[in-house]
Short mmCIF file of C-alpha atoms in Angstrom, two decimals:
data_model
loop_
_atom_site.label_atom_id
_atom_site.label_comp_id
_atom_site.label_asym_id
_atom_site.label_seq_id
_atom_site.Cartn_x
_atom_site.Cartn_y
_atom_site.Cartn_z
CA MET A 1 63.55 -9.43 160.86
CA ARG A 2 67.18 -10.32 161.33
CA ARG A 3 66.41 -13.99 160.73
CA ARG A 4 64.68 -13.13 157.45
CA LEU A 5 67.74 -11.17 156.32
CA LEU A 6 70.29 -13.72 157.51
CA LEU A 7 68.71 -16.60 155.62
CA PRO A 8 69.02 -15.09 152.12
CA ALA A 9 72.51 -13.83 152.92
CA THR A 10 73.61 -17.29 154.02
CA ILE A 11 72.18 -18.84 150.86
CA LEU A 12 73.98 -16.29 148.67
CA LEU A 13 77.33 -16.85 150.42
CA THR A 14 76.97 -20.62 150.06
CA LEU A 15 76.21 -20.37 146.34
CA ALA A 16 79.18 -18.03 145.87
CA ALA A 17 81.53 -20.44 147.64
CA LEU A 18 80.29 -23.40 145.56
CA THR A 19 80.70 -21.43 142.34
CA GLY A 20 84.27 -20.48 143.25
CA CYS A 21 85.17 -24.08 144.02
CA SER A 22 83.72 -25.26 140.71
CA ALA A 23 85.69 -22.62 138.85
CA ASP A 24 88.93 -23.61 140.60
CA ALA A 25 88.32 -27.26 139.82
CA ARG A 26 87.63 -26.56 136.17
CA GLY A 27 90.66 -24.27 135.91
CA GLY A 28 92.97 -26.85 137.52
CA PHE A 29 91.75 -29.67 135.22
CA SER A 30 92.21 -27.61 132.08
CA GLU A 31 95.75 -26.66 133.02
CA ALA A 32 96.65 -30.22 133.90
CA SER A 33 95.17 -31.38 130.62
CA TYR A 34 97.27 -28.86 128.74
CA ASP A 35 100.48 -29.76 130.56
CA SER A 36 100.22 -33.55 130.48
CA GLY A 37 98.29 -34.05 127.27
CA GLY A 38 94.92 -34.79 128.85
CA ALA A 39 96.05 -36.86 131.86
CA ALA A 40 95.51 -35.91 135.48
CA PRO A 41 98.52 -34.37 137.25
CA ASN A 42 99.25 -37.45 139.35
CA GLU A 43 98.19 -40.01 136.73
CA ALA A 44 100.98 -42.07 135.07
CA MET A 45 101.27 -42.00 131.30
CA PRO A 46 100.15 -45.24 129.58
CA GLU A 47 103.00 -47.58 128.55
CA VAL A 48 103.38 -48.99 125.05
CA SER A 49 103.15 -52.77 125.16
CA GLU A 50 105.79 -55.01 123.57
CA ASP A 51 103.17 -56.46 121.22
CA ARG A 52 102.45 -52.98 119.94
CA LEU A 53 106.17 -52.33 119.36
CA VAL A 54 106.50 -55.61 117.43
CA GLU A 55 103.46 -54.69 115.37
CA GLN A 56 104.97 -51.29 114.53
CA ALA A 57 108.27 -52.97 113.58
CA ASP A 58 106.42 -55.43 111.35
CA ASP A 59 104.80 -52.52 109.50
CA ARG A 60 108.20 -51.31 108.27
CA GLN A 61 109.00 -51.82 104.59
CA VAL A 62 112.71 -52.65 104.21
CA ILE A 63 114.59 -53.55 101.01
CA VAL A 64 117.62 -55.78 101.63
CA THR A 65 120.43 -56.27 99.11
CA GLY A 66 123.89 -57.72 99.55
CA ASP A 67 126.93 -59.61 98.30
CA LEU A 68 128.50 -62.90 99.40
CA TRP A 69 132.03 -63.95 98.39
CA LEU A 70 132.93 -67.64 98.75
CA THR A 71 136.04 -69.67 97.94
CA VAL A 72 135.06 -73.16 96.76
CA GLU A 73 136.78 -76.15 95.15
CA ASP A 74 134.61 -76.24 92.03
CA PRO A 75 132.74 -72.96 91.31
CA ARG A 76 130.40 -74.52 88.73
CA ASP A 77 129.26 -77.32 91.05
CA ALA A 78 128.92 -74.83 93.90
CA ALA A 79 126.74 -72.64 91.66
CA ASP A 80 124.39 -75.58 91.08
CA GLU A 81 124.19 -76.25 94.81
CA ALA A 82 123.57 -72.56 95.53
CA ALA A 83 120.70 -72.48 93.03
CA ASP A 84 119.16 -75.57 94.70
CA ILE A 85 119.43 -73.95 98.15
CA VAL A 86 117.71 -70.78 96.95
CA GLU A 87 114.92 -72.66 95.18
CA ARG A 88 114.26 -74.83 98.24
CA ALA A 89 113.82 -71.62 100.25
CA GLY A 90 111.18 -70.43 97.79
CA GLY A 91 113.41 -68.06 95.86
CA HIS A 92 114.82 -68.06 92.35
CA VAL A 93 117.92 -67.19 90.34
CA ASP A 94 117.68 -63.98 88.32
CA ASN A 95 121.11 -64.02 86.65
CA ARG A 96 123.93 -66.56 86.39
CA SER A 97 127.34 -66.28 84.75
CA GLU A 98 130.21 -68.79 84.67
CA THR A 99 133.82 -68.84 83.49
CA ALA A 100 134.89 -72.20 82.08
CA PRO A 101 137.94 -73.87 83.65
CA ARG A 102 141.23 -73.61 81.77
CA ASP A 103 144.36 -75.62 82.55
CA ASP A 104 144.89 -75.25 86.30
CA ASP A 105 142.21 -72.55 86.68
CA PRO A 106 138.92 -74.14 87.84
CA GLY A 107 136.99 -71.06 86.71
CA ARG A 108 134.48 -68.99 88.64
CA ALA A 109 130.74 -68.30 88.83
CA GLU A 110 128.40 -65.51 89.89
CA LEU A 111 124.69 -65.71 90.73
CA THR A 112 122.14 -63.00 91.45
CA VAL A 113 119.46 -64.65 93.57
CA ARG A 114 116.13 -63.50 95.02
CA ILE A 115 115.48 -64.92 98.48
CA PRO A 116 112.26 -64.52 100.52
CA SER A 117 113.06 -61.89 103.14
CA ALA A 118 111.53 -64.00 105.89
CA LYS A 119 114.04 -66.79 105.13
CA LEU A 120 117.07 -64.63 104.30
CA SER A 121 119.13 -65.39 107.42
CA GLY A 122 118.74 -69.16 107.22
CA THR A 123 119.37 -69.25 103.48
CA LEU A 124 122.55 -67.20 103.81
CA ASN A 125 123.79 -69.63 106.47
CA ASP A 126 123.18 -72.54 104.08
CA LEU A 127 125.01 -70.73 101.27
CA GLU A 128 127.99 -69.98 103.50
CA GLU A 129 128.44 -73.72 104.11
CA LEU A 130 129.33 -74.24 100.43
CA GLY A 131 132.88 -72.99 100.99
CA GLU A 132 135.06 -70.54 102.85
CA VAL A 133 133.44 -67.16 103.42
CA GLU A 134 135.72 -64.34 102.30
CA GLU A 135 133.34 -61.42 102.75
CA THR A 136 129.65 -60.69 103.37
CA ARG A 137 127.87 -57.38 102.83
CA THR A 138 124.22 -56.47 103.34
CA TYR A 139 122.47 -53.17 102.77
CA ARG A 140 119.06 -52.18 104.17
CA GLN A 141 116.85 -49.40 102.84
CA ASP A 142 113.72 -48.40 104.72
CA VAL A 143 110.99 -47.49 102.21
CA THR A 144 108.07 -47.40 104.65
CA SER A 145 107.28 -43.73 104.01
CA VAL A 146 107.52 -44.20 100.24
CA ALA A 147 105.17 -47.21 100.35
CA LYS A 148 102.63 -45.38 102.54
CA ASP A 149 102.73 -42.34 100.28
CA LEU A 150 102.10 -44.52 97.23
CA ASP A 151 99.24 -46.32 99.00
CA ALA A 152 97.60 -42.99 99.87
CA ARG A 153 97.98 -41.64 96.33
CA ILE A 154 96.65 -44.89 94.85
CA THR A 155 93.60 -44.79 97.14
CA ALA A 156 92.90 -41.16 96.21
CA LEU A 157 93.24 -41.87 92.48
CA GLU A 158 90.98 -44.93 92.72
CA ALA A 159 88.31 -42.79 94.38
CA SER A 160 88.77 -40.12 91.69
CA VAL A 161 88.41 -42.71 88.92
CA ASP A 162 85.21 -44.05 90.51
CA ARG A 163 83.74 -40.53 90.69
CA LEU A 164 84.64 -39.87 87.06
CA LEU A 165 83.01 -43.14 85.99
CA ALA A 166 79.85 -42.11 87.84
CA LEU A 167 79.95 -38.66 86.20
CA MET A 168 80.38 -40.26 82.80
CA VAL A 169 77.14 -42.16 83.24
CA ASP A 170 75.26 -38.98 84.16
CA ALA A 171 76.86 -36.79 81.45
CA ASP A 172 74.22 -34.87 79.50
CA THR A 173 76.23 -33.34 76.67
CA THR A 174 78.89 -34.60 74.31
CA SER A 175 81.39 -31.95 75.43
CA ASP A 176 80.99 -32.99 79.06
CA LEU A 177 81.48 -36.63 78.08
CA ILE A 178 84.67 -35.83 76.12
CA THR A 179 86.07 -33.79 79.01
CA ILE A 180 85.31 -36.53 81.52
CA GLU A 181 86.83 -39.22 79.27
CA SER A 182 90.04 -37.19 78.82
CA THR A 183 90.39 -36.62 82.55
CA LEU A 184 89.54 -40.25 83.27
CA SER A 185 92.20 -41.50 80.84
CA GLU A 186 94.82 -39.31 82.49
CA ARG A 187 93.84 -40.44 86.00
CA GLN A 188 93.85 -44.11 84.99
CA SER A 189 97.32 -43.73 83.45
CA ASP A 190 98.62 -42.13 86.64
CA LEU A 191 96.97 -44.86 88.70
CA GLU A 192 98.56 -47.66 86.67
CA SER A 193 101.99 -46.00 87.00
CA LEU A 194 101.66 -45.73 90.78
CA GLN A 195 100.40 -49.30 91.05
CA SER A 196 103.39 -50.50 89.04
CA GLN A 197 105.78 -48.64 91.37
CA ARG A 198 104.02 -50.08 94.40
CA ARG A 199 104.25 -53.63 93.04
CA SER A 200 107.96 -53.13 92.36
CA ILE A 201 108.58 -51.95 95.93
CA ALA A 202 106.52 -54.81 97.35
CA ASP A 203 108.52 -57.33 95.30
CA GLN A 204 111.84 -55.87 96.49
CA VAL A 205 110.63 -55.94 100.09
CA ASP A 206 109.31 -59.51 99.89
CA TYR A 207 112.42 -60.87 98.10
CA SER A 208 115.94 -59.79 99.05
CA THR A 209 118.51 -59.55 96.25
CA ILE A 210 121.86 -61.20 96.96
CA THR A 211 124.81 -61.57 94.56
CA VAL A 212 126.83 -64.72 95.26
CA HIS A 213 130.44 -64.68 94.00
CA LEU A 214 132.05 -68.13 93.75
CA GLY A 215 135.81 -68.26 93.19
CA SER A 216 138.58 -70.84 93.44
CA GLU A 217 141.67 -70.87 95.60
CA ALA A 218 143.50 -68.96 92.87
CA ASP A 219 141.07 -66.05 93.32
CA ALA A 220 141.14 -66.11 97.13
CA PRO A 221 142.86 -63.18 98.84
CA VAL A 222 146.35 -63.88 100.15
CA ASP A 223 146.63 -64.20 103.92
CA GLU A 224 149.21 -61.91 105.48
CA PRO A 225 152.03 -63.85 107.25
CA ASP A 226 151.91 -63.39 111.01
CA THR A 227 154.51 -65.92 112.25
CA PHE A 228 158.08 -66.94 111.36
CA TRP A 229 156.89 -70.10 109.64
CA THR A 230 154.19 -68.37 107.58
CA GLY A 231 156.73 -65.67 106.70
CA LEU A 232 159.23 -68.34 105.58
CA VAL A 233 156.56 -70.07 103.50
CA ALA A 234 155.52 -66.75 101.97
CA GLY A 235 159.13 -65.92 101.11
CA TRP A 236 159.73 -69.33 99.52
CA GLU A 237 156.54 -69.06 97.49
CA ALA A 238 157.58 -65.58 96.37
CA LEU A 239 161.00 -66.91 95.30
CA VAL A 240 159.46 -69.82 93.42
CA GLY A 241 157.04 -67.45 91.76
CA PHE A 242 159.85 -65.11 90.73
CA VAL A 243 161.93 -67.95 89.26
CA SER A 244 158.86 -69.26 87.44
CA PHE A 245 158.27 -65.79 86.06
CA LEU A 246 161.86 -65.60 84.81
CA LEU A 247 161.57 -68.99 83.11
CA VAL A 248 158.34 -67.98 81.43
CA ALA A 249 159.87 -64.68 80.33
CA LEU A 250 162.90 -66.52 78.97
CA GLY A 251 160.63 -68.89 77.06
CA VAL A 252 158.83 -65.92 75.52
CA ILE A 253 162.03 -64.05 74.62
CA LEU A 254 164.08 -67.06 73.44
CA PRO A 255 162.49 -67.36 69.95
CA TRP A 256 163.23 -63.70 69.37
CA LEU A 257 166.88 -64.26 70.37
CA ILE A 258 167.48 -67.35 68.22
CA VAL A 259 166.97 -65.63 64.86
CA PRO A 260 169.39 -62.75 65.55
CA ALA A 261 171.88 -65.22 67.02
CA ILE A 262 171.78 -67.36 63.86
CA ALA A 263 172.19 -64.26 61.69
CA LEU A 264 175.13 -63.14 63.83
CA LEU A 265 176.79 -66.54 63.57
CA LEU A 266 176.38 -66.55 59.78
CA THR A 267 177.84 -63.07 59.57
CA LEU A 268 180.85 -64.06 61.68
CA ALA A 269 181.38 -67.21 59.57
CA LEU A 270 181.33 -65.16 56.37
CA LEU A 271 183.78 -62.64 57.81
CA ARG A 272 186.16 -65.41 58.87
CA ARG A 273 185.95 -67.02 55.46
CA ARG A 274 186.77 -63.76 53.74
CA ARG A 275 189.74 -63.21 56.06
CA ARG A 276 191.04 -66.69 55.32
CA GLN A 277 190.63 -66.11 51.58
CA ARG A 278 192.51 -62.79 51.82
CA ALA A 279 195.25 -64.40 53.91
CA ALA A 280 195.61 -67.26 51.40
CA ALA A 281 195.70 -64.78 48.52
CA SER A 282 198.40 -62.75 50.28
CA VAL A 283 200.59 -65.84 50.86
CA THR A 284 200.19 -66.90 47.20
CA GLY A 285 201.18 -63.44 45.94
CA GLU A 286 204.30 -63.31 48.09
CA GLY A 287 205.35 -66.79 46.89
CA ASP A 288 205.03 -65.74 43.26
CA ARG A 289 207.11 -62.61 43.85
CA THR A 290 209.84 -64.63 45.59
CA ALA A 291 210.01 -67.10 42.72
#
């Protein structure tokens, strides 16, 4: 009798122990999953490979613009060489302006160029070899989120246009057809606008915009003197410049001084003549009275 009672009791206790262990195991796994995002407590988190990081960096949409100031011997010839460098890189010149040389001024030039972004660094190095680099500025604008948002909106509108085209085929009444056509025209207009914006962003990302300023030595910034000799040279040049300024100013003012000087001389001559005439008249009158 005892054996018959012990056997079921042993089976029940065993089942209860197994159930408790299963519950503890499930409870521990769920908690670990919650704490570590689905990984086991002692399991290391997966590392992001370098290839994946490069791929994520390549997905970025960046617009690059900038300015490059160069001092060259002949700005017009340097502008031609700059245009050739850009075209060899696969780019093009958007705008070009030149100032013709006058007297001792060799003039200046300015180019707005579009350079393939993949070749921007090498092309800028080639452009810098045209003369002395005075200043370089580059600006970067990340438009990845804007581009992705436009892509998503374009995809949604394309799907909407396709659905409207399908509804137009199955339209039963004239009123339904008119309503569908009106909505379709509006969606297509919005789609074309978004596609135009997306093409503009893609063009700015693919081609960087750089403005190249080409000036002569006369336009170059003056270097600050940092030694006795450079200070002496700077002082002498300042003195020569001041004397030259005075000579130029005298040349400008001299014509205005000549006319008044001539008038003054004529006035003085007339006054002297009148005095002489009066003196002669006085001497003549006294002689007559004496006689």
